[in-house]
Amino acid sequence: MPRISEVIDDPTPIPAARIDIPSRIGWLLRVHRTVAGLSLREMSAAMRARGTEVSSTTLSRIESEGQRSHTVLDGYADVLGLREGSLRSMVDMLCRSFPYAPAAPPEPASQSLDRFSEACEAAGERRPTGGAWLTFARLHAAENGFGLPRGLVEPYVRRLADELGRSVGPAHVARYEALAQLRTSAYGDLVAAVCRELLLDPDNQLHYHLTSVLSDCPSVELVRWFGGLLRHPSTFVARGASYALQNMLVIGGLGIREWASVVPGVVSAWEHADGDPVRNGILAHLCAAIPPELQAEVRRAVDITAPEAAGPRTWSRTRGNVHYEFARSVAAEACARLRHRDEPLLERLVFEALFDPRGVRMSNAMLTLTSSPFAGELMTLLAERRTRAPDAATGAACLRVSTACHHGEEVPFVVDWLETEDLEELHFALSISGRSARRLPRRALQRGLSGNETTMNRTLYALGMAADPRLPDLARDSGVTDAVRRAARWWAERDGRVLV
């Protein structure tokens, strides 16, 4: 009888300054293998049949120790039929976010011209895959390989950035990692210039991926620039700037003196918000994330109140923590639906993704769930259990994480949610409709375009991601606002969602 691999967990306290990165790497490998029903010996044999020699004993050690092995990460993805590079991309993204994470193994010492040429051709195809983008980026980021001149790489970067905003599930993870590879390479300034240009394009409809990629390389200049964007006319750009600043704080590399330049930006944005509750919420959360000395400077200038306390009061993995118990129940049901044993680390990841106030830790937990074999079950469960959550804030978080776990599949119940009076449910239904390429009913379209900024944006997202044939007519419709016409024109020029 084959030996059953032990459960992998992250033993660090939830409020601790660090998380256990190796445990999360090993967990991703192990749960993908065990959910698929493969023993270590069977996985080793399957990898050997594909030309990769790794013994079952070595695989067990790599899983248990959470080693950052590119060979094994890519080998598991290949054997399990996952998207090319999907596991490795997730691990690379996780490790880039935390400076204490395991270092990346060295890339091959030499590259062949044939492989480089094939990579460029694959990325230039009509519909390149995420795997093609990853190979293109890694070869161009290598210090000892080939590389195209800046002027020839720029069109690739523009296309990759555009596809990234429209990609879903594993396709998004792969493209993000590809662009991040280029951002942290010799082409970093070129990537930054393209992302900044696209971010400031008034017709651009997708922002957060651009601010996130830019923030992967913190600098004093970016602190000032994002600080200035906090008062941008678009709430989406302002929120993206806040997320970027918080990400740079976690990545580190800048001292308190360099971060001092963010204070005037926060103060100016607060005064400019003139009491707007959405803007004030964005700034209050950012202020709570910056160093205490700088928080004090901001509060001496303006009366920024701390974000309203919501969610957990206890940050422990105990039954006395009702929010953790909620996460535990969701994780347990996801495991049960796959006829899999309970996974303590899955419970913790669900809790972090829903509640962790540290944005980078929350987003990485969410991405790890998205890249896990439990994503499909979590997507449905979190939406279904929203009304049984401990409080309203948890319900809203359920929809956020559920959307992230959606990989483009049909979700029948969102049709009814398009009629709801609950704006959070409506925005969720609009997002899922677009990501699943479901055509919006006429009534939902008219209602969405007459709503507030967020509702209008989500409606156009639904149309654009589904490549709705009504977009060209909407772009010429004199009965809608100029903002709607311009957004419809922007979406009509694109192919909709990207799944591969």
Short mmCIF file of C-alpha atoms in Angstrom, two decimals:
data_model
loop_
_atom_site.label_atom_id
_atom_site.label_comp_id
_atom_site.label_asym_id
_atom_site.label_seq_id
_atom_site.Cartn_x
_atom_site.Cartn_y
_atom_site.Cartn_z
CA MET A 1 0.00 0.00 0.00
CA PRO A 2 1.48 3.42 -0.94
CA ARG A 3 2.43 5.71 1.92
CA ILE A 4 0.07 8.66 2.39
CA SER A 5 1.98 11.95 2.37
CA GLU A 6 1.63 14.05 5.51
CA VAL A 7 -0.37 17.25 5.56
CA ILE A 8 1.63 20.45 4.96
CA ASP A 9 0.79 23.56 6.99
CA ASP A 10 2.24 27.00 7.69
CA PRO A 11 2.90 27.03 11.46
CA THR A 12 3.66 30.76 11.77
CA PRO A 13 1.16 32.83 13.79
CA ILE A 14 -1.24 34.73 11.55
CA PRO A 15 -0.20 38.18 12.88
CA ALA A 16 3.53 37.37 12.55
CA ALA A 17 5.80 39.55 10.41
CA ARG A 18 6.66 36.60 8.19
CA ILE A 19 4.86 33.67 6.61
CA ASP A 20 6.38 30.29 5.78
CA ILE A 21 6.95 30.52 2.03
CA PRO A 22 8.44 27.00 1.58
CA SER A 23 5.37 25.41 3.17
CA ARG A 24 3.15 27.14 0.61
CA ILE A 25 5.34 26.02 -2.28
CA GLY A 26 5.33 22.42 -1.06
CA TRP A 27 1.59 22.56 -0.37
CA LEU A 28 0.77 23.63 -3.94
CA LEU A 29 2.76 20.70 -5.30
CA ARG A 30 1.33 18.19 -2.87
CA VAL A 31 -2.34 19.10 -3.15
CA HIS A 32 -2.21 19.18 -6.95
CA ARG A 33 -0.73 15.68 -6.92
CA THR A 34 -3.01 14.22 -4.24
CA VAL A 35 -6.23 15.75 -5.58
CA ALA A 36 -5.31 14.15 -8.92
CA GLY A 37 -4.96 10.82 -7.12
CA LEU A 38 -1.28 10.22 -7.96
CA SER A 39 1.22 8.65 -5.57
CA LEU A 40 4.81 9.91 -5.45
CA ARG A 41 5.90 6.81 -7.32
CA GLU A 42 3.30 7.37 -10.03
CA MET A 43 4.29 11.03 -10.37
CA SER A 44 7.95 10.07 -10.65
CA ALA A 45 7.15 7.50 -13.35
CA ALA A 46 5.00 9.99 -15.28
CA MET A 47 7.74 12.61 -15.20
CA ARG A 48 10.31 10.02 -16.30
CA ALA A 49 8.12 9.13 -19.27
CA ARG A 50 8.28 12.81 -20.25
CA GLY A 51 12.06 12.95 -20.01
CA THR A 52 12.55 14.23 -16.44
CA GLU A 53 14.34 11.90 -14.01
CA VAL A 54 13.33 12.62 -10.40
CA SER A 55 12.91 9.81 -7.87
CA SER A 56 9.85 9.49 -5.67
CA THR A 57 12.06 10.04 -2.61
CA THR A 58 13.35 13.31 -4.06
CA LEU A 59 9.82 14.43 -4.93
CA SER A 60 8.72 13.71 -1.35
CA ARG A 61 11.57 15.83 0.01
CA ILE A 62 10.87 18.68 -2.42
CA GLU A 63 7.21 18.73 -1.36
CA SER A 64 7.93 18.45 2.37
CA GLU A 65 10.69 21.08 2.35
CA GLY A 66 8.98 23.36 -0.17
CA GLN A 67 11.99 23.56 -2.44
CA ARG A 68 11.72 26.05 -5.29
CA SER A 69 12.51 23.55 -8.06
CA HIS A 70 11.60 24.83 -11.51
CA THR A 71 12.05 21.35 -12.94
CA VAL A 72 9.52 19.81 -10.55
CA LEU A 73 7.04 22.70 -10.72
CA ASP A 74 6.98 22.51 -14.52
CA GLY A 75 7.02 18.70 -14.41
CA TYR A 76 3.94 18.52 -12.16
CA ALA A 77 2.08 20.98 -14.39
CA ASP A 78 2.92 18.88 -17.44
CA VAL A 79 1.87 15.56 -15.89
CA LEU A 80 -1.36 16.97 -14.43
CA GLY A 81 -2.40 18.74 -17.62
CA LEU A 82 -2.19 22.22 -16.12
CA ARG A 83 -1.39 25.28 -18.20
CA GLU A 84 2.26 25.52 -19.18
CA GLY A 85 4.29 27.24 -16.47
CA SER A 86 1.25 27.80 -14.23
CA LEU A 87 2.71 26.37 -11.00
CA ARG A 88 6.15 27.89 -11.50
CA SER A 89 4.60 31.29 -12.28
CA MET A 90 2.57 31.24 -9.08
CA VAL A 91 5.62 30.33 -7.00
CA ASP A 92 7.77 32.99 -8.69
CA MET A 93 5.09 35.62 -8.03
CA LEU A 94 4.82 34.56 -4.38
CA CYS A 95 8.58 34.67 -3.87
CA ARG A 96 8.95 38.05 -5.57
CA SER A 97 6.52 39.60 -3.07
CA PHE A 98 8.49 38.61 0.03
CA PRO A 99 12.23 39.39 0.25
CA TYR A 100 12.90 36.48 2.64
CA ALA A 101 11.52 33.88 0.19
CA PRO A 102 13.77 31.14 -1.25
CA ALA A 103 15.99 32.37 -4.08
CA ALA A 104 15.24 31.25 -7.62
CA PRO A 105 17.37 28.42 -9.00
CA PRO A 106 19.82 29.51 -11.72
CA GLU A 107 18.58 29.43 -15.28
CA PRO A 108 20.49 27.35 -17.88
CA ALA A 109 23.98 28.71 -18.51
CA SER A 110 23.47 29.09 -22.26
CA GLN A 111 20.59 29.60 -24.65
CA SER A 112 20.31 28.47 -28.26
CA LEU A 113 19.51 30.83 -31.09
CA ASP A 114 16.93 28.34 -32.37
CA ARG A 115 15.06 28.34 -29.04
CA PHE A 116 15.21 32.12 -28.85
CA SER A 117 13.87 32.47 -32.40
CA GLU A 118 11.05 29.98 -31.73
CA ALA A 119 10.09 31.92 -28.59
CA CYS A 120 9.82 35.19 -30.51
CA GLU A 121 7.74 33.52 -33.23
CA ALA A 122 5.39 31.94 -30.64
CA ALA A 123 4.83 35.27 -28.87
CA GLY A 124 4.08 36.90 -32.22
CA GLU A 125 1.31 34.48 -33.18
CA ARG A 126 -2.32 35.55 -33.51
CA ARG A 127 -3.23 34.14 -30.09
CA PRO A 128 -0.08 33.43 -28.06
CA THR A 129 -0.43 31.30 -24.95
CA GLY A 130 0.66 32.23 -21.46
CA GLY A 131 3.42 29.63 -21.77
CA ALA A 132 4.70 31.30 -24.93
CA TRP A 133 4.85 34.65 -23.14
CA LEU A 134 6.71 33.09 -20.22
CA THR A 135 9.39 31.59 -22.46
CA PHE A 136 9.73 34.87 -24.36
CA ALA A 137 10.13 36.85 -21.14
CA ARG A 138 12.58 34.46 -19.48
CA LEU A 139 14.85 34.34 -22.50
CA HIS A 140 14.88 38.13 -22.77
CA ALA A 141 15.42 38.54 -19.02
CA ALA A 142 18.39 36.13 -18.98
CA GLU A 143 21.71 37.90 -18.53
CA ASN A 144 23.61 35.36 -20.59
CA GLY A 145 21.20 34.89 -23.49
CA PHE A 146 19.95 36.69 -26.58
CA GLY A 147 17.74 39.74 -26.61
CA LEU A 148 15.99 42.00 -29.10
CA PRO A 149 16.68 45.76 -29.20
CA ARG A 150 14.35 47.96 -27.15
CA GLY A 151 12.44 49.19 -30.20
CA LEU A 152 11.60 45.65 -31.28
CA VAL A 153 10.65 44.49 -27.78
CA GLU A 154 8.26 47.40 -27.16
CA PRO A 155 5.38 46.06 -29.33
CA TYR A 156 5.61 42.72 -27.47
CA VAL A 157 5.46 44.52 -24.11
CA ARG A 158 2.40 46.53 -25.19
CA ARG A 159 0.59 43.44 -26.38
CA LEU A 160 1.49 41.47 -23.26
CA ALA A 161 0.30 44.28 -20.97
CA ASP A 162 -2.95 44.51 -22.91
CA GLU A 163 -3.58 40.75 -22.80
CA LEU A 164 -2.75 40.64 -19.09
CA GLY A 165 -5.65 42.92 -18.21
CA ARG A 166 -8.11 40.70 -20.09
CA SER A 167 -6.74 37.30 -19.02
CA VAL A 168 -8.48 34.98 -16.57
CA GLY A 169 -7.22 32.32 -14.16
CA PRO A 170 -3.95 30.55 -15.10
CA ALA A 171 -3.68 32.70 -18.23
CA HIS A 172 -3.48 35.77 -16.00
CA VAL A 173 -0.89 34.27 -13.65
CA ALA A 174 1.37 33.30 -16.57
CA ARG A 175 1.14 36.70 -18.26
CA TYR A 176 1.68 38.58 -15.03
CA GLU A 177 4.83 36.61 -14.33
CA ALA A 178 6.06 37.14 -17.89
CA LEU A 179 5.62 40.92 -17.63
CA ALA A 180 7.15 40.93 -14.13
CA GLN A 181 10.18 39.04 -15.47
CA LEU A 182 10.71 41.78 -18.04
CA ARG A 183 10.03 44.50 -15.46
CA THR A 184 12.87 43.20 -13.29
CA SER A 185 15.26 42.69 -16.24
CA ALA A 186 17.36 45.00 -18.39
CA TYR A 187 14.09 45.94 -20.11
CA GLY A 188 12.65 47.24 -16.83
CA ASP A 189 12.63 50.91 -17.83
CA LEU A 190 10.90 50.08 -21.11
CA VAL A 191 8.20 48.10 -19.31
CA ALA A 192 7.75 50.96 -16.84
CA ALA A 193 7.39 53.52 -19.62
CA VAL A 194 4.77 51.43 -21.43
CA CYS A 195 2.78 50.70 -18.26
CA ARG A 196 2.79 54.34 -17.20
CA GLU A 197 1.62 55.44 -20.64
CA LEU A 198 -1.20 52.89 -20.71
CA LEU A 199 -2.23 53.73 -17.16
CA LEU A 200 -2.65 57.42 -18.01
CA ASP A 201 -4.51 56.74 -21.26
CA PRO A 202 -7.96 58.25 -20.54
CA ASP A 203 -9.65 55.54 -22.62
CA ASN A 204 -7.94 52.64 -20.84
CA GLN A 205 -10.45 50.48 -18.99
CA LEU A 206 -8.14 48.19 -16.97
CA HIS A 207 -5.65 49.53 -14.44
CA TYR A 208 -4.71 47.34 -11.49
CA HIS A 209 -2.37 44.99 -13.36
CA LEU A 210 -0.37 47.99 -14.59
CA THR A 211 0.11 49.54 -11.16
CA SER A 212 1.00 46.13 -9.73
CA VAL A 213 3.71 45.41 -12.32
CA LEU A 214 5.19 48.87 -11.86
CA SER A 215 5.39 48.36 -8.10
CA ASP A 216 7.55 45.24 -8.45
CA CYS A 217 10.58 47.56 -8.64
CA PRO A 218 10.24 50.15 -5.83
CA SER A 219 11.92 53.53 -6.29
CA VAL A 220 11.73 57.01 -4.81
CA GLU A 221 10.52 58.31 -8.15
CA LEU A 222 7.63 55.81 -8.17
CA VAL A 223 6.69 56.71 -4.58
CA ARG A 224 6.28 60.33 -5.68
CA TRP A 225 4.48 59.42 -8.92
CA PHE A 226 1.98 57.08 -7.30
CA GLY A 227 1.52 59.60 -4.50
CA GLY A 228 0.44 62.12 -7.13
CA LEU A 229 -1.98 59.62 -8.69
CA LEU A 230 -3.89 59.33 -5.41
CA ARG A 231 -5.96 62.33 -6.52
CA HIS A 232 -6.41 61.14 -10.12
CA PRO A 233 -9.94 61.76 -11.51
CA SER A 234 -10.44 58.00 -11.91
CA THR A 235 -11.17 56.19 -8.66
CA PHE A 236 -9.74 53.04 -10.24
CA VAL A 237 -6.39 54.70 -10.94
CA ALA A 238 -6.29 56.16 -7.44
CA ARG A 239 -7.04 52.79 -5.85
CA GLY A 240 -4.39 51.14 -8.05
CA ALA A 241 -1.85 53.73 -6.90
CA SER A 242 -2.69 52.93 -3.27
CA TYR A 243 -2.27 49.20 -3.91
CA ALA A 244 1.07 49.84 -5.62
CA LEU A 245 2.40 51.90 -2.72
CA GLN A 246 1.40 49.19 -0.25
CA ASN A 247 3.10 46.55 -2.38
CA MET A 248 6.32 48.57 -2.50
CA LEU A 249 6.24 48.88 1.28
CA VAL A 250 6.22 45.09 1.62
CA ILE A 251 8.86 44.47 -1.05
CA GLY A 252 11.13 46.94 0.75
CA GLY A 253 14.40 48.51 -0.32
CA LEU A 254 13.52 52.12 0.54
CA GLY A 255 14.17 53.84 3.86
CA ILE A 256 11.91 56.10 5.88
CA ARG A 257 13.49 59.16 4.29
CA GLU A 258 12.60 57.95 0.77
CA TRP A 259 9.04 57.14 1.86
CA ALA A 260 8.56 60.61 3.33
CA SER A 261 7.77 61.86 -0.16
CA VAL A 262 4.42 60.04 -0.06
CA VAL A 263 3.10 62.29 2.72
CA PRO A 264 2.32 65.34 0.52
CA GLY A 265 0.51 63.08 -1.94
CA VAL A 266 -1.74 61.58 0.73
CA VAL A 267 -2.48 64.98 2.28
CA SER A 268 -3.27 66.57 -1.09
CA ALA A 269 -5.50 63.66 -2.12
CA TRP A 270 -7.43 63.81 1.17
CA GLU A 271 -8.10 67.52 0.74
CA HIS A 272 -9.04 67.01 -2.90
CA ALA A 273 -11.47 64.17 -2.02
CA ASP A 274 -13.68 66.69 -0.21
CA GLY A 275 -15.35 64.07 1.94
CA ASP A 276 -15.94 61.45 -0.81
CA PRO A 277 -16.36 58.24 1.25
CA VAL A 278 -14.81 56.00 -1.44
CA ARG A 279 -11.73 58.21 -1.80
CA ASN A 280 -11.45 58.63 1.95
CA GLY A 281 -11.56 54.86 2.41
CA ILE A 282 -8.75 54.34 -0.10
CA LEU A 283 -6.57 56.93 1.64
CA ALA A 284 -7.39 55.77 5.17
CA HIS A 285 -6.27 52.22 4.35
CA LEU A 286 -3.07 53.49 2.74
CA CYS A 287 -2.34 55.74 5.72
CA ALA A 288 -2.76 52.77 8.06
CA ALA A 289 -0.14 50.85 6.02
CA ILE A 290 2.67 53.42 5.95
CA PRO A 291 5.26 53.66 8.77
CA PRO A 292 3.91 55.15 12.05
CA GLU A 293 6.17 58.20 11.81
CA LEU A 294 4.68 59.09 8.44
CA GLN A 295 1.14 58.38 9.62
CA ALA A 296 1.70 60.96 12.34
CA GLU A 297 2.89 63.52 9.76
CA VAL A 298 -0.22 62.96 7.65
CA ARG A 299 -2.55 63.27 10.63
CA ARG A 300 -0.89 66.49 11.76
CA ALA A 301 -1.88 67.97 8.39
CA VAL A 302 -5.35 66.48 7.88
CA ASP A 303 -7.87 64.59 9.98
CA ILE A 304 -7.63 61.11 8.43
CA THR A 305 -9.51 58.70 10.60
CA ALA A 306 -8.43 55.10 10.83
CA PRO A 307 -10.42 52.65 8.67
CA GLU A 308 -13.55 51.42 10.37
CA ALA A 309 -12.76 48.18 12.14
CA ALA A 310 -14.39 45.25 10.36
CA GLY A 311 -13.79 41.55 10.29
CA PRO A 312 -11.86 39.51 12.84
CA ARG A 313 -11.17 40.72 16.36
CA THR A 314 -9.05 37.66 17.09
CA TRP A 315 -6.13 36.65 14.89
CA SER A 316 -5.78 33.04 15.93
CA ARG A 317 -6.68 29.68 14.40
CA THR A 318 -9.10 28.79 17.18
CA ARG A 319 -12.80 28.04 17.45
CA GLY A 320 -13.22 31.28 19.37
CA ASN A 321 -12.43 33.16 16.15
CA VAL A 322 -15.74 33.10 14.28
CA HIS A 323 -14.12 34.45 11.12
CA TYR A 324 -11.55 31.67 11.11
CA GLU A 325 -14.33 29.16 11.71
CA PHE A 326 -16.12 30.53 8.66
CA ALA A 327 -12.95 30.09 6.57
CA ARG A 328 -12.51 26.60 8.03
CA SER A 329 -16.04 25.57 7.08
CA VAL A 330 -15.60 26.80 3.51
CA ALA A 331 -12.26 24.99 3.14
CA ALA A 332 -13.65 21.79 4.65
CA GLU A 333 -16.59 21.75 2.24
CA ALA A 334 -14.28 22.42 -0.74
CA CYS A 335 -12.17 19.42 0.30
CA ALA A 336 -15.26 17.27 0.85
CA ARG A 337 -16.63 18.07 -2.60
CA LEU A 338 -13.35 16.78 -4.08
CA ARG A 339 -13.37 13.80 -1.70
CA HIS A 340 -10.08 15.02 -0.29
CA ARG A 341 -8.89 15.13 3.32
CA ASP A 342 -9.05 18.43 5.22
CA GLU A 343 -6.21 20.83 4.50
CA PRO A 344 -5.27 23.17 7.38
CA LEU A 345 -3.27 25.42 5.07
CA LEU A 346 -6.29 25.79 2.79
CA GLU A 347 -8.25 27.08 5.81
CA ARG A 348 -5.55 29.61 6.55
CA LEU A 349 -5.28 30.75 2.93
CA VAL A 350 -9.04 31.30 2.76
CA PHE A 351 -8.86 33.30 6.00
CA GLU A 352 -5.93 35.43 4.76
CA ALA A 353 -7.57 36.02 1.37
CA LEU A 354 -10.78 37.18 3.04
CA PHE A 355 -9.50 39.13 6.03
CA ASP A 356 -5.77 39.91 6.15
CA PRO A 357 -5.41 43.72 6.31
CA ARG A 358 -1.94 43.52 4.79
CA GLY A 359 -2.78 43.90 1.12
CA VAL A 360 0.20 42.01 -0.27
CA ARG A 361 -0.35 39.03 2.02
CA MET A 362 -4.06 39.03 1.24
CA SER A 363 -3.51 39.17 -2.53
CA ASN A 364 -0.89 36.43 -2.49
CA ALA A 365 -3.17 34.16 -0.48
CA MET A 366 -5.92 34.83 -3.01
CA LEU A 367 -3.62 34.05 -5.94
CA THR A 368 -2.47 30.84 -4.26
CA LEU A 369 -6.10 29.75 -3.92
CA THR A 370 -6.66 30.65 -7.57
CA SER A 371 -3.73 28.42 -8.56
CA SER A 372 -4.83 25.51 -6.36
CA PRO A 373 -7.01 22.55 -7.37
CA PHE A 374 -9.70 23.87 -5.00
CA ALA A 375 -10.32 27.08 -6.99
CA GLY A 376 -13.48 25.90 -8.75
CA GLU A 377 -15.17 24.70 -5.58
CA LEU A 378 -14.16 27.83 -3.67
CA MET A 379 -15.55 30.04 -6.40
CA THR A 380 -19.02 28.54 -5.96
CA LEU A 381 -18.89 28.06 -2.19
CA LEU A 382 -17.84 31.61 -1.36
CA ALA A 383 -20.61 33.07 -3.50
CA GLU A 384 -23.18 30.67 -2.05
CA ARG A 385 -22.17 31.28 1.56
CA ARG A 386 -21.92 35.05 1.33
CA THR A 387 -25.21 35.51 3.17
CA ARG A 388 -24.08 33.16 5.96
CA ALA A 389 -20.89 35.11 6.64
CA PRO A 390 -20.26 36.58 10.13
CA ASP A 391 -20.77 40.15 8.92
CA ALA A 392 -21.36 42.30 5.84
CA ALA A 393 -17.64 42.95 5.27
CA THR A 394 -17.03 39.20 5.08
CA GLY A 395 -19.81 38.86 2.53
CA ALA A 396 -18.19 41.46 0.30
CA ALA A 397 -14.81 39.74 0.69
CA CYS A 398 -16.40 36.42 -0.32
CA LEU A 399 -17.42 37.90 -3.67
CA ARG A 400 -13.95 39.38 -4.23
CA VAL A 401 -12.20 36.05 -3.63
CA SER A 402 -14.86 34.13 -5.55
CA THR A 403 -14.23 36.30 -8.60
CA ALA A 404 -10.48 35.68 -8.36
CA CYS A 405 -11.10 31.91 -8.25
CA HIS A 406 -13.21 32.02 -11.41
CA HIS A 407 -11.41 30.58 -14.43
CA GLY A 408 -13.97 31.42 -17.11
CA GLU A 409 -16.48 28.63 -16.49
CA GLU A 410 -20.25 29.09 -16.70
CA VAL A 411 -21.94 30.09 -13.42
CA PRO A 412 -25.71 29.66 -13.86
CA PHE A 413 -26.87 31.55 -10.77
CA VAL A 414 -25.35 34.88 -11.90
CA VAL A 415 -28.28 35.33 -14.29
CA ASP A 416 -30.60 35.91 -11.34
CA TRP A 417 -28.04 38.15 -9.65
CA LEU A 418 -28.18 40.55 -12.60
CA GLU A 419 -31.64 41.52 -11.29
CA THR A 420 -30.59 42.04 -7.67
CA GLU A 421 -30.86 45.34 -5.84
CA ASP A 422 -27.64 44.54 -3.95
CA LEU A 423 -24.88 46.43 -5.76
CA GLU A 424 -22.13 44.09 -4.58
CA GLU A 425 -23.99 41.10 -5.97
CA LEU A 426 -24.70 43.00 -9.19
CA HIS A 427 -21.04 43.93 -9.68
CA PHE A 428 -20.05 40.31 -9.03
CA ALA A 429 -22.60 39.07 -11.56
CA LEU A 430 -21.38 41.56 -14.17
CA SER A 431 -17.76 40.52 -13.69
CA ILE A 432 -18.53 36.80 -13.86
CA SER A 433 -20.76 37.31 -16.90
CA GLY A 434 -17.87 38.89 -18.78
CA ARG A 435 -15.29 36.36 -17.62
CA SER A 436 -17.57 33.51 -18.74
CA ALA A 437 -18.44 35.26 -22.06
CA ARG A 438 -22.15 35.32 -21.20
CA ARG A 439 -24.11 37.95 -23.16
CA LEU A 440 -25.81 40.51 -20.94
CA PRO A 441 -29.60 40.77 -21.19
CA ARG A 442 -30.77 44.11 -22.58
CA ARG A 443 -32.34 45.14 -19.29
CA ALA A 444 -29.11 44.48 -17.36
CA LEU A 445 -27.15 46.45 -19.97
CA GLN A 446 -29.40 49.50 -19.74
CA ARG A 447 -29.43 49.39 -15.97
CA GLY A 448 -25.66 49.03 -15.76
CA LEU A 449 -24.87 51.93 -18.08
CA SER A 450 -27.11 54.26 -16.06
CA GLY A 451 -25.45 53.34 -12.75
CA ASN A 452 -22.56 54.85 -10.80
CA GLU A 453 -18.91 54.80 -11.93
CA THR A 454 -18.27 51.28 -10.66
CA THR A 455 -21.49 49.82 -12.07
CA MET A 456 -20.87 51.40 -15.46
CA ASN A 457 -17.28 50.12 -15.46
CA ARG A 458 -18.36 46.57 -14.54
CA THR A 459 -21.05 46.65 -17.27
CA LEU A 460 -18.57 47.66 -19.94
CA TYR A 461 -16.16 45.04 -18.59
CA ALA A 462 -18.88 42.41 -19.04
CA LEU A 463 -19.49 43.54 -22.62
CA GLY A 464 -15.80 43.79 -23.47
CA MET A 465 -14.66 40.49 -21.98
CA ALA A 466 -17.50 38.73 -23.81
CA ALA A 467 -16.56 40.53 -27.07
CA ASP A 468 -20.21 41.57 -27.26
CA PRO A 469 -21.26 42.47 -30.85
CA ARG A 470 -23.22 45.46 -29.50
CA LEU A 471 -20.01 47.32 -28.62
CA PRO A 472 -19.46 49.04 -32.01
CA ASP A 473 -23.03 50.38 -32.01
CA LEU A 474 -22.62 51.55 -28.40
CA ALA A 475 -19.42 53.37 -29.39
CA ARG A 476 -21.51 55.45 -31.85
CA ASP A 477 -24.63 55.86 -29.72
CA SER A 478 -25.43 59.54 -29.14
CA GLY A 479 -27.84 58.55 -26.39
CA VAL A 480 -25.07 57.55 -23.96
CA THR A 481 -22.35 59.61 -22.33
CA ASP A 482 -19.04 60.33 -23.99
CA ALA A 483 -17.31 58.21 -21.34
CA VAL A 484 -19.44 55.19 -22.29
CA ARG A 485 -18.80 55.72 -26.02
CA ARG A 486 -15.05 55.95 -25.51
CA ALA A 487 -14.96 52.89 -23.26
CA ALA A 488 -17.06 50.90 -25.74
CA ARG A 489 -14.70 51.91 -28.55
CA TRP A 490 -11.71 50.78 -26.46
CA TRP A 491 -13.27 47.38 -25.83
CA ALA A 492 -14.49 46.98 -29.43
CA GLU A 493 -10.86 47.16 -30.60
CA ARG A 494 -9.98 44.06 -28.52
CA ASP A 495 -10.75 40.36 -28.68
CA GLY A 496 -12.31 39.98 -25.23
CA ARG A 497 -11.22 37.56 -22.54
CA VAL A 498 -8.00 35.53 -22.75
CA LEU A 499 -8.14 31.99 -21.35
CA VAL A 500 -4.95 30.27 -22.59
#
